[in-house]
XYZ file of C-alpha atoms in Angstrom:
437
model
C 33.155 -37.306 36.973
C 29.345 -36.953 37.321
C 27.863 -39.880 39.125
C 24.131 -39.768 39.518
C 23.275 -43.413 40.226
C 24.740 -45.832 42.735
C 23.987 -48.847 44.815
C 24.882 -49.284 48.362
C 24.540 -51.609 51.215
C 23.675 -50.415 54.736
C 23.569 -52.562 58.093
C 22.292 -50.970 61.334
C 23.933 -51.948 64.621
C 22.820 -55.039 66.573
C 21.233 -54.281 70.072
C 23.387 -55.033 72.997
C 22.840 -58.301 74.919
C 20.985 -58.374 78.218
C 23.090 -59.458 81.329
C 22.449 -62.467 83.552
C 23.604 -61.231 86.940
C 22.625 -61.390 90.711
C 23.227 -59.219 93.756
C 25.344 -60.558 96.376
C 26.050 -57.839 98.790
C 26.636 -57.726 102.460
C 23.704 -55.517 103.477
C 21.223 -56.763 100.682
C 19.921 -59.813 102.351
C 17.413 -60.928 99.654
C 19.827 -60.258 96.696
C 18.008 -61.302 93.400
C 18.595 -60.719 89.722
C 20.397 -57.655 88.800
C 21.224 -57.960 85.052
C 20.865 -54.818 83.000
C 19.325 -54.271 79.512
C 21.646 -53.890 76.435
C 21.973 -50.522 74.729
C 20.161 -49.695 71.335
C 22.148 -50.466 68.125
C 23.025 -47.605 65.944
C 20.575 -46.637 63.093
C 21.804 -45.432 59.692
C 20.554 -41.971 58.523
C 21.017 -40.240 55.200
C 21.316 -36.657 55.525
C 21.371 -33.952 52.797
C 24.630 -31.995 52.553
C 24.311 -28.803 50.373
C 28.134 -28.975 49.580
C 27.728 -32.212 47.529
C 26.799 -32.129 43.907
C 27.158 -35.748 42.811
C 27.172 -39.387 44.267
C 30.957 -39.649 43.420
C 31.890 -40.374 47.153
C 29.949 -43.653 46.954
C 31.986 -45.156 44.119
C 34.723 -46.279 46.563
C 32.719 -46.828 49.753
C 29.403 -48.664 49.282
C 29.130 -50.688 52.524
C 28.007 -48.844 55.617
C 27.844 -50.503 59.110
C 26.599 -48.792 62.307
C 28.035 -49.851 65.660
C 26.276 -52.354 68.000
C 24.965 -51.370 71.461
C 26.764 -52.097 74.602
C 25.821 -55.135 76.563
C 23.923 -54.895 79.915
C 25.958 -54.836 83.130
C 25.794 -55.994 86.678
C 23.777 -54.140 89.340
C 21.034 -53.338 86.834
C 23.015 -51.016 84.578
C 21.950 -50.444 81.227
C 24.461 -50.772 78.211
C 25.478 -47.660 76.275
C 23.341 -46.954 73.027
C 25.503 -46.829 69.883
C 25.664 -43.598 68.063
C 23.699 -43.379 64.737
C 25.762 -43.442 61.577
C 25.136 -40.345 59.252
C 25.686 -40.628 55.662
C 25.981 -37.365 53.578
C 24.159 -37.173 50.179
C 23.442 -34.296 47.705
C 20.264 -32.541 47.353
C 17.825 -34.197 45.043
C 18.658 -37.865 46.026
C 15.907 -40.548 45.647
C 16.328 -43.491 47.861
C 14.853 -46.839 46.800
C 15.043 -50.265 48.275
C 16.911 -52.355 45.694
C 15.241 -55.540 46.571
C 11.602 -54.474 46.759
C 11.662 -51.453 44.544
C 9.903 -49.419 47.184
C 10.713 -45.734 47.310
C 11.902 -44.821 50.718
C 12.276 -41.185 50.537
C 12.973 -38.121 48.372
C 15.650 -35.873 49.921
C 15.360 -32.385 48.494
C 15.939 -29.919 51.334
C 19.014 -28.949 53.136
C 19.886 -31.039 56.322
C 16.932 -33.261 55.600
C 17.220 -36.788 57.212
C 16.059 -40.185 56.347
C 16.360 -43.188 58.478
C 17.043 -46.142 56.207
C 17.978 -48.887 58.675
C 16.834 -48.821 62.135
C 19.235 -50.186 64.846
C 18.137 -53.215 66.957
C 16.667 -52.803 70.446
C 18.827 -54.005 73.363
C 18.073 -57.415 74.999
C 16.472 -57.541 78.262
C 18.467 -58.572 81.270
C 17.225 -61.106 83.902
C 15.954 -58.475 86.242
C 12.755 -58.485 83.851
C 12.131 -62.169 84.070
C 11.831 -62.466 87.867
C 8.466 -63.939 89.151
C 7.065 -65.353 92.228
C 7.623 -68.850 90.718
C 11.090 -68.111 89.449
C 12.688 -65.440 91.730
C 16.162 -66.027 90.440
C 15.864 -66.555 86.562
C 18.988 -67.242 84.436
C 17.165 -65.749 81.526
C 18.279 -62.889 79.306
C 17.819 -61.888 75.751
C 20.360 -61.246 73.149
C 20.137 -57.914 71.332
C 17.722 -57.459 68.320
C 19.458 -57.609 65.050
C 19.810 -54.356 63.154
C 18.190 -53.832 59.862
C 20.113 -54.601 56.629
C 19.133 -53.071 53.331
C 20.531 -52.893 49.715
C 19.679 -49.204 48.570
C 19.588 -47.597 45.077
C 20.568 -43.842 45.433
C 19.529 -41.711 42.331
C 20.341 -38.070 41.917
C 17.983 -35.800 40.147
C 19.293 -32.163 39.836
C 17.436 -29.565 41.516
C 16.650 -26.874 38.887
C 13.843 -24.538 38.179
C 14.360 -24.476 34.439
C 15.555 -27.336 32.224
C 17.175 -26.854 28.593
C 16.193 -29.593 26.390
C 16.861 -30.049 22.747
C 18.793 -32.035 20.099
C 22.727 -32.082 20.483
C 24.381 -28.777 19.322
C 21.352 -26.495 19.412
C 23.083 -24.075 21.612
C 21.970 -25.092 25.172
C 25.390 -24.979 26.614
C 26.145 -21.597 24.889
C 22.862 -20.190 26.333
C 23.789 -21.269 29.717
C 27.180 -19.895 29.668
C 25.817 -16.544 28.312
C 23.162 -16.000 30.906
C 24.940 -17.443 33.986
C 28.399 -17.861 35.241
C 28.433 -21.635 34.479
C 31.264 -22.760 32.216
C 30.137 -25.889 30.370
C 32.154 -27.462 27.599
C 31.188 -26.020 24.171
C 32.501 -27.458 20.950
C 31.361 -28.120 17.253
C 30.291 -31.790 17.675
C 27.390 -33.550 18.998
C 27.111 -34.700 22.592
C 29.730 -32.112 23.841
C 27.628 -32.027 27.228
C 27.785 -35.457 28.924
C 26.781 -34.277 32.318
C 24.013 -31.822 33.434
C 25.418 -28.328 34.106
C 23.757 -26.049 36.499
C 23.971 -22.057 36.566
C 22.177 -19.268 38.513
C 20.230 -16.650 36.572
C 20.054 -13.318 38.352
C 17.635 -10.682 36.920
C 17.878 -6.895 37.483
C 14.453 -6.850 39.142
C 15.972 -9.172 41.994
C 14.311 -12.375 40.794
C 16.661 -15.444 40.244
C 16.347 -19.083 39.265
C 18.453 -22.131 38.666
C 18.911 -23.216 35.114
C 20.166 -26.818 34.113
C 21.633 -27.689 30.814
C 20.624 -31.238 30.246
C 22.636 -33.451 27.861
C 21.418 -33.675 24.313
C 18.428 -35.855 23.497
C 17.857 -37.725 20.091
C 14.976 -39.804 18.799
C 14.906 -43.099 20.663
C 16.357 -41.859 23.773
C 13.468 -43.233 25.926
C 14.407 -46.714 24.502
C 18.102 -46.201 25.190
C 19.405 -44.769 22.026
C 22.340 -42.187 22.269
C 22.669 -41.181 25.877
C 19.392 -42.989 26.567
C 17.267 -42.104 29.504
C 20.391 -41.680 31.659
C 19.654 -37.812 31.941
C 15.882 -37.707 31.283
C 15.293 -38.099 34.915
C 16.755 -34.751 35.599
C 13.859 -33.090 33.749
C 11.502 -34.310 36.324
C 12.535 -31.602 38.925
C 12.139 -28.579 36.546
C 9.027 -26.468 36.642
C 9.626 -24.751 33.258
C 11.268 -26.265 30.065
C 13.086 -24.078 27.606
C 12.956 -26.257 24.451
C 15.669 -24.950 22.115
C 15.322 -25.465 18.285
C 18.156 -24.881 15.823
C 16.766 -22.456 13.242
C 19.911 -22.101 11.423
C 19.299 -24.977 8.981
C 23.096 -25.781 8.840
C 22.406 -29.502 9.653
C 19.443 -29.679 7.049
C 16.947 -30.780 9.725
C 13.360 -29.990 9.916
C 13.060 -27.580 12.952
C 9.427 -28.623 13.611
C 10.223 -32.333 13.150
C 12.898 -31.774 15.828
C 10.411 -30.265 18.222
C 7.900 -33.112 17.762
C 10.588 -35.884 18.299
C 11.929 -34.278 21.526
C 8.414 -33.997 23.016
C 7.719 -37.531 22.194
C 10.648 -38.628 23.965
C 9.740 -36.717 26.977
C 6.186 -38.068 26.778
C 7.528 -41.770 26.461
C 9.700 -41.457 29.514
C 6.833 -39.626 31.572
C 3.551 -38.272 29.893
C 3.313 -35.681 32.880
C 6.540 -33.956 31.677
C 4.443 -32.436 28.799
C 2.182 -30.800 31.468
C 5.110 -28.573 32.437
C 4.970 -25.116 30.603
C 7.323 -24.905 27.627
C 8.964 -21.955 25.885
C 10.034 -22.832 22.446
C 13.315 -20.923 21.857
C 14.654 -20.644 18.274
C 18.285 -20.394 18.468
C 21.203 -19.305 16.304
C 19.129 -16.445 14.968
C 22.262 -14.746 13.604
C 22.585 -17.241 10.877
C 21.362 -16.240 7.340
C 18.377 -18.603 6.853
C 17.227 -18.498 10.508
C 14.511 -15.869 10.091
C 12.866 -17.663 7.186
C 13.055 -21.073 9.065
C 11.569 -19.396 12.306
C 8.530 -18.142 9.938
C 7.807 -21.592 8.647
C 8.171 -23.152 12.217
C 5.541 -20.546 13.647
C 3.138 -21.530 10.623
C 3.392 -25.047 11.468
C 2.776 -24.400 15.087
C -0.396 -22.338 14.261
C -1.510 -25.095 11.927
C -1.369 -27.816 14.633
C -2.292 -25.647 17.716
C -4.672 -23.199 16.110
C -4.108 -19.547 17.076
C -0.786 -18.688 18.482
C -2.346 -17.613 21.683
C -3.131 -21.319 22.348
C 0.310 -22.629 21.257
C 3.512 -22.648 23.353
C 5.220 -19.446 23.369
C 7.999 -19.037 20.646
C 11.000 -16.831 21.209
C 13.954 -16.105 19.109
C 17.507 -15.612 20.438
C 21.139 -15.519 19.395
C 23.564 -16.400 22.249
C 26.468 -14.886 20.173
C 24.847 -11.400 19.624
C 22.730 -11.687 22.865
C 19.646 -11.046 20.834
C 16.476 -11.732 22.663
C 18.219 -13.132 25.752
C 16.992 -10.515 28.231
C 13.321 -10.973 27.083
C 13.639 -14.762 27.300
C 15.016 -14.570 30.853
C 12.186 -12.196 31.861
C 9.477 -14.343 30.297
C 10.973 -17.470 31.932
C 10.850 -15.729 35.410
C 7.215 -14.613 34.700
C 6.374 -18.223 33.898
C 8.035 -19.527 37.027
C 6.126 -17.166 39.136
C 2.749 -18.775 38.227
C 3.776 -22.246 37.727
C 3.363 -24.639 40.786
C 5.629 -27.480 41.835
C 5.170 -30.773 40.007
C 5.207 -34.142 41.662
C 8.102 -36.403 40.594
C 7.600 -40.129 40.070
C 9.102 -40.799 43.525
C 6.655 -38.470 45.256
C 3.758 -39.923 43.494
C 4.791 -43.470 44.433
C 5.355 -42.404 48.065
C 1.988 -40.850 48.154
C 0.337 -43.843 46.727
C 1.970 -46.075 49.280
C 0.871 -43.929 52.137
C -2.698 -43.893 50.838
C -2.608 -47.774 50.471
C -4.381 -49.590 53.343
C -1.870 -52.099 54.626
C -2.452 -54.891 57.024
C 0.029 -55.234 59.760
C 2.883 -57.396 58.942
C 2.189 -59.710 61.859
C -1.101 -60.635 60.329
C 0.197 -61.102 56.755
C 3.608 -62.746 57.330
C 3.735 -66.369 58.339
C 5.684 -66.929 61.642
C 7.714 -69.698 60.221
C 7.993 -72.066 57.224
C 9.276 -75.619 57.142
C 11.524 -77.319 54.677
C 13.714 -80.248 54.509
C 17.564 -80.739 53.574
C 18.631 -83.708 51.384
C 20.031 -85.298 54.602
C 16.505 -85.439 55.946
C 17.067 -82.576 58.490
C 13.975 -80.575 59.000
C 14.727 -76.774 58.567
C 12.705 -73.986 60.259
C 12.900 -70.592 58.774
C 11.205 -67.271 58.661
C 11.933 -63.699 59.760
C 9.919 -63.796 63.062
C 11.186 -67.267 64.029
C 14.824 -66.374 63.018
C 14.601 -63.094 64.868
C 13.404 -64.793 68.041
C 16.273 -67.384 67.718
C 19.007 -64.616 67.436
C 17.519 -62.965 70.493
C 17.797 -66.210 72.603
C 20.903 -66.636 74.728
C 21.832 -70.214 74.408
C 24.460 -70.032 77.051
C 21.716 -70.549 79.789
C 19.533 -73.699 79.976
C 16.545 -71.590 81.204
C 16.894 -69.276 78.088
C 16.822 -72.401 75.913
C 13.688 -73.881 77.720
C 11.849 -70.454 77.234
C 12.727 -70.677 73.578
C 11.253 -74.127 73.295
C 8.003 -73.031 74.946
C 7.903 -70.057 72.474
C 8.257 -72.414 69.494
C 5.470 -74.729 70.882
C 3.302 -71.626 71.335
C 3.818 -70.640 67.773
C 2.644 -74.119 66.585
C 6.031 -75.461 65.404
C 5.604 -78.829 67.148
C 2.142 -79.442 65.655
C 3.346 -78.343 62.148
C 6.476 -80.617 62.274
C 4.269 -83.492 63.278
C 1.858 -82.849 60.396
C 4.715 -82.756 57.885
C 5.779 -86.245 59.337
C 8.637 -85.411 61.842
C 9.202 -88.102 64.408
C 10.952 -88.181 67.654
C 14.740 -88.099 67.292
C 14.680 -86.278 64.031
C 17.062 -83.466 63.491
C 15.791 -79.955 63.162
C 17.775 -76.909 62.034
C 17.272 -73.243 62.815
C 20.014 -71.275 61.068
C 23.171 -72.948 62.067
C 21.592 -74.556 65.241
C 20.719 -78.195 65.048
C 18.656 -79.981 67.819
C 16.659 -83.243 68.240
C 12.900 -83.100 67.881
C 10.839 -84.385 70.673
C 7.256 -83.239 71.131
């Protein structure tokens, strides 16, 4: 089964907790704090594996969690950092944040890596909080929580040349003839339900990858037929071979077919029509094919002007092998002078990089205040909740430090402005305390 879209959940490892410890050794008269820092949590990294062709492996394994860092230890010893978790993906995978829609990366090269969730840093041990006023602090930080994300993975096959056209125009037959690929071929529409890839090797040493893309029909960009399910795979190609059935067996107008398919490509992404096309008249071994081809060229000349300005039109028969060698040579020549085209994902990532962005600390409020039906005040917000999770509530000094941090953030004043009074209950996550300012 070919799987080219999947949604997964990733959660990086939490940092290890810092330690509260003191030195009590015979020959160390002053002793002092000696709690070590926690280790860094494991990050989650996507890595391209050339051996993979689809996202099939993710159908049954969609949740990935990295390990937490080791807690700090006595005598100032650091906790061990957790190993990063690597997830193999095929070449051509585009990674998008499912919640925000932001494109995080486009993985197109062998062994390319992308960090999709950073592990949390380890909490500091009490050795960092010693001061002349408090030489023996019972203060340590918990480890920072690891990043958690929902991701959409979308595979777009990597091919130099894409075969497009209505169903049953001979795309699969052409691919099987000029490469060693073995796509399914039958006398009915939509025989091809997944993209098929093959390598074309020419006598002059040149080679390129060709993709047979499932048949499009009018309305595909609106979801008709196979819909846009496979239109995305055209994005990677540099040259399009547009196959047109010249046999007339199905009594369709070849030129109307040509216009309809180009219209679907334009509706999906107007830039697809900037890619050079070779119009391939197929099934030229049929009786009426030559006459239909002549009419087609006349329509092309009528709309485009002289044929020198129109897309190149070539005639082939995959059954008799007529014109195949010339078509492959012309395709290779066109590839030699055709640059790489940016995909939608690459454009979006470039736009995101060029945007001027304020630092999150300046834009994001440190906290928000709401109220439960039972009159409990609720403090929330990423910054405040992160600070809370990194506070070690087992030690009174750590708790006092947290209250000072809240006061410094302006929480007390904000609660007073909202009408909070001494003795009111305040909740942060699942921790409830009484308010006194």
